[in-house]
Short mmCIF file of C-alpha atoms and ligand atoms in Angstrom, two decimals:
data_model
loop_
_atom_site.label_atom_id
_atom_site.label_comp_id
_atom_site.label_asym_id
_atom_site.label_seq_id
_atom_site.Cartn_x
_atom_site.Cartn_y
_atom_site.Cartn_z
CA MET A 196 -4.62 120.85 141.74
CA ASN A 197 -4.85 117.63 143.19
CA GLU A 198 -7.82 115.33 142.84
CA LEU A 199 -9.85 114.71 146.19
CA PHE A 200 -11.80 111.51 144.86
CA SER A 201 -8.99 110.20 143.47
CA ASN A 202 -9.95 106.78 143.74
CA ILE A 203 -13.61 107.40 141.45
CA PRO A 204 -13.99 107.39 138.07
CA LYS A 205 -15.87 109.75 136.50
CA ILE A 206 -19.71 108.23 137.31
CA PRO A 207 -20.81 106.02 133.57
CA TYR A 208 -24.52 105.17 132.75
CA GLU A 209 -24.57 101.85 132.87
CA GLY A 210 -28.44 100.47 132.77
CA LYS A 211 -30.17 98.59 134.23
CA ASP A 212 -28.88 95.27 134.39
CA SER A 213 -25.03 96.93 135.52
CA THR A 214 -23.69 95.96 139.28
CA ASN A 215 -21.30 98.06 139.26
CA PRO A 216 -21.89 100.36 142.38
CA LEU A 217 -20.23 103.28 140.32
CA ALA A 218 -22.90 103.66 137.66
CA PHE A 219 -26.09 105.16 136.66
CA LYS A 220 -28.45 102.66 136.31
CA TYR A 221 -31.23 104.96 135.30
CA TYR A 222 -29.68 109.01 134.73
CA ASP A 223 -29.30 108.47 131.47
CA PRO A 224 -28.72 112.21 130.71
CA GLU A 225 -28.76 111.83 126.90
CA ARG A 226 -32.20 110.28 126.72
CA ILE A 227 -34.76 111.96 125.38
CA VAL A 228 -37.87 111.79 127.51
CA LEU A 229 -41.60 113.23 126.58
CA GLY A 230 -38.87 115.96 123.78
CA LYS A 231 -35.98 116.95 125.64
CA PRO A 232 -32.81 115.37 127.63
CA MET A 233 -33.54 113.78 130.85
CA LYS A 234 -30.60 115.88 132.22
CA GLU A 235 -33.07 119.08 131.10
CA HIS A 236 -35.92 117.85 132.57
CA LEU A 237 -33.72 117.46 135.47
CA PRO A 238 -31.34 120.00 136.58
CA PHE A 239 -29.86 117.94 139.91
CA SER A 240 -28.28 120.38 142.25
CA MET A 241 -25.64 119.60 144.94
CA ALA A 242 -26.19 121.04 148.54
CA TRP A 243 -22.37 122.91 149.99
CA TRP A 244 -24.24 122.29 154.05
CA HIS A 245 -24.49 119.02 153.36
CA ASN A 246 -22.91 117.63 150.84
CA LEU A 247 -19.31 119.29 151.73
CA SER A 248 -19.67 120.37 155.01
CA ALA A 249 -22.16 118.29 157.32
CA THR A 250 -19.77 116.01 158.73
CA GLY A 251 -22.61 113.85 160.21
CA SER A 252 -22.48 114.79 164.41
CA ASP A 253 -25.41 114.91 165.70
CA MET A 254 -26.75 115.99 169.57
CA PHE A 255 -25.16 112.66 170.94
CA GLY A 256 -21.80 112.53 168.98
CA ARG A 257 -18.94 114.75 166.92
CA GLY A 258 -18.66 114.08 163.52
CA THR A 259 -17.82 109.96 162.00
CA ALA A 260 -17.07 112.03 157.87
CA ASP A 261 -13.73 113.43 157.34
CA LYS A 262 -14.56 116.95 155.35
CA LYS A 263 -11.42 118.59 155.38
CA PHE A 264 -10.30 117.75 152.13
CA GLY A 265 -7.31 117.65 153.06
CA ALA A 266 -7.08 121.42 155.06
CA SER A 267 -7.30 122.97 157.77
CA GLU A 268 -10.57 123.06 159.15
CA GLY A 269 -12.32 126.28 159.25
CA THR A 270 -9.68 127.87 157.53
CA MET A 271 -9.68 130.08 154.05
CA GLU A 272 -7.85 127.24 152.85
CA HIS A 273 -10.26 124.94 153.64
CA ALA A 274 -13.24 126.87 152.35
CA LYS A 275 -10.81 126.90 148.95
CA ALA A 276 -10.52 123.38 149.57
CA LYS A 277 -14.31 122.54 149.40
CA VAL A 278 -14.32 123.65 146.68
CA ASP A 279 -11.95 122.66 144.26
CA ALA A 280 -14.08 118.99 146.08
CA GLY A 281 -17.13 120.27 145.53
CA PHE A 282 -16.29 121.25 141.44
CA GLU A 283 -15.01 117.38 141.25
CA PHE A 284 -17.52 116.07 142.94
CA MET A 285 -19.67 117.71 140.70
CA ASP A 286 -17.50 116.86 137.34
CA LYS A 287 -17.75 112.86 137.99
CA LEU A 288 -20.95 112.82 138.41
CA GLY A 289 -22.13 114.90 135.71
CA ILE A 290 -24.21 117.44 138.04
CA GLU A 291 -24.80 120.88 136.55
CA PHE A 292 -25.85 122.40 139.75
CA PHE A 293 -25.31 123.39 142.88
CA CYS A 294 -26.55 125.59 146.16
CA PHE A 295 -25.35 127.41 148.82
CA HIS A 296 -26.03 129.42 152.56
CA ASP A 297 -23.23 131.97 152.77
CA ILE A 298 -21.56 130.76 155.80
CA ASP A 299 -21.06 127.03 154.10
CA LEU A 300 -18.76 128.44 151.74
CA ILE A 301 -16.38 130.10 154.30
CA PRO A 302 -15.23 130.34 158.32
CA GLU A 303 -17.98 133.07 159.61
CA ALA A 304 -16.05 135.96 160.60
CA ASP A 305 -15.95 138.02 164.05
CA THR A 306 -17.85 141.26 161.70
CA LEU A 307 -19.48 141.28 159.40
CA ASP A 308 -17.13 143.56 157.15
CA GLU A 309 -14.70 140.82 157.28
CA THR A 310 -16.85 137.38 156.45
CA ASN A 311 -18.49 139.80 153.55
CA LYS A 312 -14.65 140.43 152.45
CA ARG A 313 -13.97 136.28 152.36
CA LEU A 314 -17.36 136.01 151.04
CA ASP A 315 -15.29 138.05 147.65
CA GLU A 316 -12.90 136.09 148.33
CA ILE A 317 -14.26 132.55 147.79
CA THR A 318 -17.03 133.93 145.40
CA ASP A 319 -14.07 134.94 142.92
CA TYR A 320 -12.33 131.83 143.45
CA ILE A 321 -15.57 129.93 142.48
CA LYS A 322 -16.32 132.46 139.78
CA ILE A 323 -13.55 131.38 137.81
CA LYS A 324 -14.00 127.09 138.29
CA MET A 325 -18.37 128.15 137.09
CA ASP A 326 -16.24 130.03 133.98
CA ALA A 327 -13.37 126.70 133.63
CA THR A 328 -16.52 124.22 134.30
CA GLY A 329 -19.90 125.66 133.15
CA LYS A 330 -21.61 124.15 136.66
CA LYS A 331 -23.99 126.93 137.62
CA LEU A 332 -25.65 128.60 140.51
CA LEU A 333 -29.58 127.09 141.92
CA TRP A 334 -29.87 129.28 144.03
CA GLY A 335 -28.39 131.42 146.77
CA THR A 336 -29.30 132.09 150.22
CA ALA A 337 -28.42 133.36 154.41
CA ASN A 338 -27.95 131.01 156.90
CA MET A 339 -30.03 132.08 159.86
CA PHE A 340 -30.62 130.38 162.20
CA SER A 341 -27.03 129.19 163.08
CA ASN A 342 -25.50 131.95 165.36
CA PRO A 343 -26.89 132.63 168.39
CA ARG A 344 -28.47 135.63 167.58
CA PHE A 345 -30.62 134.54 165.13
CA MET A 346 -32.42 132.82 168.57
CA ASN A 347 -35.56 134.05 168.10
CA GLY A 348 -35.88 133.94 164.10
CA ALA A 349 -34.18 136.67 162.05
CA GLY A 350 -37.41 138.88 160.14
CA SER A 351 -39.33 137.24 162.83
CA SER A 352 -37.02 138.61 165.42
CA ASN A 353 -37.77 140.38 168.44
CA SER A 354 -34.97 142.55 168.18
CA ALA A 355 -34.33 145.60 165.97
CA GLU A 356 -30.63 145.21 165.43
CA VAL A 357 -30.84 141.00 164.70
CA PHE A 358 -33.39 142.28 162.05
CA CYS A 359 -31.00 144.44 160.46
CA PHE A 360 -28.07 141.64 161.00
CA ALA A 361 -30.62 139.46 158.69
CA ALA A 362 -31.19 142.29 156.76
CA ALA A 363 -27.55 142.71 155.68
CA GLN A 364 -26.39 139.02 154.82
CA VAL A 365 -29.77 138.91 152.69
CA LYS A 366 -28.07 142.50 150.46
CA LYS A 367 -24.64 140.02 150.63
CA ALA A 368 -26.27 136.91 149.74
CA LEU A 369 -28.68 138.47 146.71
CA ASP A 370 -25.04 140.28 146.04
CA ILE A 371 -23.00 136.60 145.79
CA THR A 372 -26.13 135.09 144.32
CA VAL A 373 -26.17 137.63 141.21
CA LYS A 374 -22.59 137.94 141.07
CA LEU A 375 -22.48 134.08 139.81
CA GLY A 376 -25.70 134.19 138.17
CA GLY A 377 -27.74 132.44 140.23
CA LYS A 378 -31.34 132.36 139.17
CA GLY A 379 -33.14 131.57 142.78
CA TYR A 380 -32.86 133.16 145.99
CA VAL A 381 -34.55 131.20 149.10
CA PHE A 382 -35.80 132.04 152.01
CA TRP A 383 -36.16 128.98 154.28
CA GLY A 384 -37.46 130.12 157.98
CA GLY A 385 -35.85 128.88 159.95
CA ARG A 386 -36.66 130.35 163.09
CA GLU A 387 -39.19 132.03 161.68
CA GLY A 388 -41.92 131.21 164.41
CA TYR A 389 -42.12 130.63 168.35
CA GLU A 390 -41.68 128.34 171.01
CA THR A 391 -44.88 129.94 172.34
CA LEU A 392 -47.60 132.23 172.68
CA LEU A 393 -47.58 133.79 175.78
CA ASN A 394 -44.19 135.74 174.34
CA THR A 395 -45.21 136.48 171.16
CA ASP A 396 -47.07 138.63 169.19
CA MET A 397 -47.53 136.68 165.49
CA LYS A 398 -48.76 139.09 163.49
CA PHE A 399 -46.25 141.20 164.40
CA GLU A 400 -43.45 139.01 163.56
CA GLN A 401 -45.82 137.88 159.97
CA GLU A 402 -45.95 141.87 159.02
CA ASN A 403 -41.96 142.28 159.56
CA ILE A 404 -40.67 138.84 157.88
CA ALA A 405 -43.28 140.15 154.50
CA SER A 406 -40.96 143.32 155.18
CA LEU A 407 -38.10 141.92 154.82
CA MET A 408 -38.96 139.71 152.12
CA LYS A 409 -40.37 143.29 150.18
CA MET A 410 -37.07 145.06 151.26
CA ALA A 411 -35.07 141.76 149.33
CA VAL A 412 -37.33 142.24 146.20
CA GLN A 413 -36.65 145.73 146.14
CA TYR A 414 -33.30 145.34 146.63
CA GLY A 415 -32.87 142.37 144.25
CA ARG A 416 -34.22 144.44 141.44
CA SER A 417 -32.22 146.91 141.83
CA ILE A 418 -28.93 144.62 141.56
CA GLY A 419 -30.53 142.68 138.02
CA PHE A 420 -31.30 139.63 139.38
CA ASP A 421 -34.89 138.56 137.51
CA GLY A 422 -34.83 135.13 138.32
CA ASP A 423 -37.05 133.71 141.18
CA PHE A 424 -37.16 134.42 145.22
CA TYR A 425 -38.66 131.11 146.48
CA ILE A 426 -39.94 130.27 150.33
CA GLU A 427 -38.74 127.47 151.61
CA PRO A 428 -42.20 125.54 153.89
CA LYS A 429 -41.16 123.43 156.95
CA PRO A 430 -44.12 123.68 159.14
CA LYS A 431 -41.44 122.88 162.87
CA GLU A 432 -37.73 122.41 163.86
CA PRO A 433 -36.36 123.57 164.86
CA MET A 434 -38.70 125.43 165.82
CA LYS A 435 -41.63 124.67 167.62
CA HIS A 436 -44.12 126.09 165.24
CA GLN A 437 -43.14 127.55 162.10
CA TYR A 438 -44.16 130.21 159.71
CA ASP A 439 -44.19 128.96 156.79
CA TYR A 440 -46.01 125.98 157.76
CA ASP A 441 -46.49 123.87 153.57
CA ALA A 442 -47.67 125.41 150.53
CA ALA A 443 -50.84 126.45 151.06
CA THR A 444 -50.25 128.64 153.71
CA ALA A 445 -46.70 130.26 152.50
CA ILE A 446 -49.25 131.27 149.41
CA ALA A 447 -51.30 132.29 151.33
CA PHE A 448 -48.98 134.92 153.42
CA LEU A 449 -47.25 135.92 149.59
CA LYS A 450 -50.99 137.03 148.38
CA GLU A 451 -51.57 139.14 151.51
CA TYR A 452 -48.32 140.84 151.98
CA GLY A 453 -48.49 141.21 148.53
CA LEU A 454 -45.32 138.79 147.76
CA ASP A 455 -46.91 137.01 144.97
CA LYS A 456 -45.73 137.99 141.79
CA ASP A 457 -42.28 137.44 142.71
CA PHE A 458 -41.76 134.83 145.22
CA LYS A 459 -42.26 130.33 144.54
CA MET A 460 -42.36 128.09 146.88
CA ASN A 461 -39.49 125.44 146.93
CA ILE A 462 -40.41 122.44 147.88
CA GLU A 463 -39.08 120.44 150.19
CA ALA A 464 -40.02 116.29 150.75
CA ASN A 465 -38.83 115.98 153.92
CA HIS A 466 -40.63 118.89 154.83
CA ALA A 467 -43.97 118.12 153.27
CA THR A 468 -44.32 114.75 155.57
CA LEU A 469 -43.48 116.74 158.40
CA ALA A 470 -46.13 119.08 158.05
CA GLY A 471 -48.56 115.60 157.76
CA HIS A 472 -48.83 115.81 153.44
CA THR A 473 -47.65 114.37 150.98
CA PHE A 474 -44.85 115.13 148.66
CA GLN A 475 -47.12 115.02 145.96
CA HIS A 476 -49.67 117.06 147.67
CA ASP A 477 -47.26 119.76 148.27
CA LEU A 478 -46.17 120.11 144.81
CA ARG A 479 -49.60 120.18 143.41
CA VAL A 480 -50.69 123.18 145.79
CA SER A 481 -47.95 124.81 144.69
CA ALA A 482 -48.41 123.96 140.72
CA MET A 483 -52.08 124.84 141.32
CA ASN A 484 -51.26 128.74 142.31
CA GLY A 485 -48.97 129.10 139.58
CA MET A 486 -45.72 128.56 142.28
CA LEU A 487 -44.04 125.07 141.40
CA GLY A 488 -40.52 126.81 141.83
CA SER A 489 -37.63 123.93 142.87
CA ILE A 490 -37.47 120.72 144.82
CA ASP A 491 -35.80 120.43 147.78
CA ALA A 492 -35.10 116.26 147.16
CA ASN A 493 -35.19 113.79 149.64
CA GLN A 494 -36.92 111.77 151.86
CA GLY A 495 -38.16 111.20 155.42
CA ASP A 496 -38.71 108.46 157.38
CA TYR A 497 -42.35 108.31 158.49
CA LEU A 498 -41.06 106.88 162.03
CA LEU A 499 -39.56 109.48 163.28
CA GLY A 500 -40.84 113.10 163.91
CA TRP A 501 -38.18 115.16 162.35
CA ASP A 502 -36.10 116.09 158.78
CA THR A 503 -33.52 112.82 158.84
CA ASP A 504 -33.09 114.96 155.04
CA GLN A 505 -32.00 111.00 153.51
CA PHE A 506 -31.16 110.42 150.03
CA PRO A 507 -34.36 109.35 148.22
CA SER A 508 -34.72 105.75 147.30
CA ASN A 509 -38.55 105.93 147.44
CA VAL A 510 -39.78 105.39 143.86
CA TYR A 511 -43.33 105.06 143.98
CA GLU A 512 -42.82 108.56 145.15
CA ALA A 513 -40.40 109.42 143.37
CA VAL A 514 -42.95 108.90 140.83
CA LEU A 515 -46.09 110.62 141.84
CA ALA A 516 -43.38 114.17 142.08
CA MET A 517 -42.23 114.29 138.98
CA TYR A 518 -45.86 113.89 137.56
CA GLU A 519 -46.76 116.80 138.89
CA VAL A 520 -43.87 118.13 137.88
CA LEU A 521 -44.24 117.31 133.97
CA LYS A 522 -47.81 118.13 134.22
CA ALA A 523 -46.55 121.75 135.78
CA GLY A 524 -43.97 121.87 132.66
CA GLY A 525 -41.43 121.57 134.10
CA PHE A 526 -38.89 123.65 136.23
CA LYS A 527 -38.14 127.63 135.15
CA TYR A 528 -35.44 128.38 137.42
CA GLY A 529 -35.83 125.64 139.75
CA GLY A 530 -34.35 122.63 139.61
CA VAL A 531 -34.13 118.85 141.83
CA ASN A 532 -31.57 120.32 144.78
CA PHE A 533 -30.20 117.16 146.56
CA ASP A 534 -30.65 118.56 150.19
CA ALA A 535 -30.00 114.95 151.16
CA LYS A 536 -26.87 113.88 153.40
CA ASN A 537 -25.84 110.14 153.72
CA ARG A 538 -25.70 108.68 156.82
CA ARG A 539 -23.88 109.12 159.90
CA SER A 540 -22.34 105.02 159.91
CA SER A 541 -21.68 106.16 156.05
CA TYR A 542 -18.79 108.31 156.31
CA THR A 543 -16.85 107.76 153.53
CA MET A 544 -16.60 109.62 150.17
CA GLU A 545 -17.38 106.29 148.27
CA ASP A 546 -20.32 106.94 150.46
CA MET A 547 -20.99 110.47 148.92
CA PHE A 548 -21.52 109.72 145.52
CA TYR A 549 -22.90 106.66 146.17
CA GLY A 550 -25.87 108.67 147.87
CA PHE A 551 -25.64 110.66 145.18
CA ILE A 552 -26.16 108.37 142.59
CA LEU A 553 -29.33 106.61 144.30
CA GLY A 554 -31.22 109.78 144.35
CA MET A 555 -30.04 110.41 140.65
CA ASP A 556 -31.71 107.72 139.73
CA THR A 557 -34.28 107.05 142.10
CA PHE A 558 -35.42 110.82 139.84
CA ALA A 559 -34.55 110.13 137.11
CA LEU A 560 -37.02 106.32 137.19
CA GLY A 561 -39.90 108.92 138.55
CA LEU A 562 -39.21 111.11 135.32
CA LEU A 563 -39.71 108.30 132.94
CA LYS A 564 -42.84 105.96 135.14
CA ALA A 565 -43.98 109.95 135.53
CA ALA A 566 -43.74 110.41 131.47
CA GLN A 567 -44.60 106.32 130.51
CA LEU A 568 -48.56 107.35 132.98
CA ILE A 569 -48.73 111.06 130.88
CA GLU A 570 -48.67 108.74 128.04
CA ASP A 571 -50.70 106.03 128.68
CA GLY A 572 -53.23 108.85 129.61
CA ARG A 573 -55.38 106.96 131.46
CA LEU A 574 -55.18 108.17 134.76
CA ASP A 575 -55.68 111.50 132.76
CA SER A 576 -58.84 110.70 131.41
CA PHE A 577 -60.12 108.91 134.85
CA VAL A 578 -59.80 112.45 136.20
CA LYS A 579 -61.75 114.41 133.37
CA GLU A 580 -64.12 112.01 133.02
CA ARG A 581 -64.91 111.93 137.15
CA TYR A 582 -65.76 115.35 136.43
CA ALA A 583 -68.22 115.49 133.64
CA SER A 584 -71.12 116.65 134.84
CA TYR A 585 -69.51 119.99 135.05
CA SER A 586 -69.51 120.79 131.16
CA GLU A 587 -72.88 120.44 129.76
CA GLY A 588 -76.40 122.19 131.42
CA ILE A 589 -76.67 123.01 135.01
CA GLY A 590 -72.77 121.42 135.68
CA ALA A 591 -71.07 124.19 133.05
CA LYS A 592 -73.67 127.20 134.70
CA ILE A 593 -71.65 125.97 137.96
CA ARG A 594 -68.55 126.60 136.68
CA SER A 595 -69.14 129.62 134.70
CA GLY A 596 -70.62 131.73 137.81
CA GLU A 597 -74.07 131.79 136.16
CA ALA A 598 -75.95 129.90 138.62
CA LYS A 599 -77.82 131.39 141.55
CA LEU A 600 -78.59 129.39 144.93
CA GLU A 601 -82.32 129.92 144.46
CA GLU A 602 -82.28 128.51 140.67
CA LEU A 603 -79.84 125.18 141.63
CA ALA A 604 -81.92 124.82 144.82
CA SER A 605 -85.69 124.53 142.68
CA TYR A 606 -82.88 121.95 140.10
CA ALA A 607 -82.42 119.87 143.27
CA GLU A 608 -86.21 119.71 143.90
CA LYS A 609 -86.86 118.79 140.53
CA LEU A 610 -84.42 115.93 140.73
CA GLY A 611 -85.81 114.54 143.98
CA LYS A 612 -82.41 113.09 143.68
CA PRO A 613 -79.96 113.39 142.20
CA GLN A 614 -77.62 109.92 141.20
CA LEU A 615 -74.76 108.83 142.90
CA PRO A 616 -71.56 110.59 142.36
CA GLY A 617 -68.87 108.39 139.57
CA SER A 618 -66.87 105.76 141.55
CA GLY A 619 -63.39 107.47 142.95
CA ARG A 620 -62.02 104.10 141.85
CA GLN A 621 -59.30 104.18 143.53
CA GLU A 622 -58.03 100.95 143.67
CA TYR A 623 -57.99 100.43 139.96
CA LEU A 624 -56.53 103.56 139.39
CA GLU A 625 -53.31 102.27 141.99
CA SER A 626 -52.61 98.90 140.19
CA LEU A 627 -52.71 101.14 137.04
CA VAL A 628 -49.26 103.16 138.80
CA ASN A 629 -47.95 99.20 139.51
CA GLN A 630 -48.93 98.33 136.13
CA ILE A 631 -46.91 101.43 134.41
CA MET A 632 -44.19 101.56 137.55
CA PHE A 633 -42.89 97.74 136.98
CA SER A 634 -43.92 97.12 133.10
C1 XLS B 753 -33.24 122.72 156.61
C2 XLS B 753 -33.36 123.49 154.99
C3 XLS B 753 -32.82 124.08 154.59
C4 XLS B 753 -32.55 124.66 153.13
C5 XLS B 753 -31.82 126.21 153.04
O1 XLS B 753 -34.35 122.31 157.25
O2 XLS B 753 -34.16 122.43 154.12
O3 XLS B 753 -31.65 123.10 154.73
O4 XLS B 753 -32.85 123.95 152.16
O5 XLS B 753 -31.70 127.34 153.51
NI1 NI B 754 -34.18 122.58 151.91
NI1 NI B 755 -34.53 119.99 155.77
#
């Protein structure tokens, strides 16, 4: 097979003083951090849609990047060329995982039957490559937002017929995820939401989404899928309002419908910020509910109100994100999937590599500095100390659930006045983080 990225070598780790643009400055896969190699802390993944499919087209202009990889567009030959490109790309960067939507893999046909045949053919081809290289599927998903039939959503569609098409796609996407040994299956509710409540029965729609998810769990378990299902929250875009607004909303939904044992969160940085949260916030909410599953690594632009899906460059945020991941005990089946795309004017093949080098180095730095924050221990002990009044006496009684309102009221009366709570010391803590960041 021809080398597609023939002017690009394998990307080596050269360290922070390297000026070679095609080298990692911080991502050193075998370096041991907190007892295990970096590459195990950071199961990096390539997103089929952005990296192998997206050409940079936007509402105002055609694509700028050529992703035909020598084949003619929209053919099975093209689908296979994308597989070849993807595996060569992952090999050159030392990425172990990939993710896809069903129709990223093949051109969607007019009938389900033909689409499914194409999926069988391409996944046979992918499987051969996986067996030969050891690359793995992080998660699969179904694209239930591009086809016009999904204009009003998939599980939330007003049309029962469309609901059945969504079910068919989920079923097939689960089949191929299991066939390729994937340990994750994502629901991103692209159009599961509304434009106006004037035409929407919100409760009805949410019940239907839950039914679709229940059927997916039932079917998935029946064919041997023993990994995690994920909801990937996003507050808006394409819909004005999306039901999986943020981690807190999605987790409440899962608990309401009894899906919380099978599902975890796939948190995307840019979605968290669109919801008005930090990336760290949505990771914390997931972690404290035991549901931090996986990450879609990217970043938005604070001046823009949409999902710009940029490669992550903000080290500060990556540190705080990896701090949450480490505290939560790392990933089980999840990983760091670069749901990120090059800017429209970064249209060359080299740019595809620069994007990943940027993202992987940013997360490597994030990991290193988060580990240092943990080893340093000052943040942890500050937080612990901040709640010390609950470790004995009346505080301990509140924590254990023994306290009654009357008892606390008379305790307060006897005190007359409480002492002021200790200082939050935010500025001190921020400078502590800077000290570690730049040490
Ligand atoms: C879009 C989402 C999407 C999911 C998978 O905003 O991030 O790409 O990750 O459907
Ligand atoms: Ni995503
Ligand atoms: Ni996104």
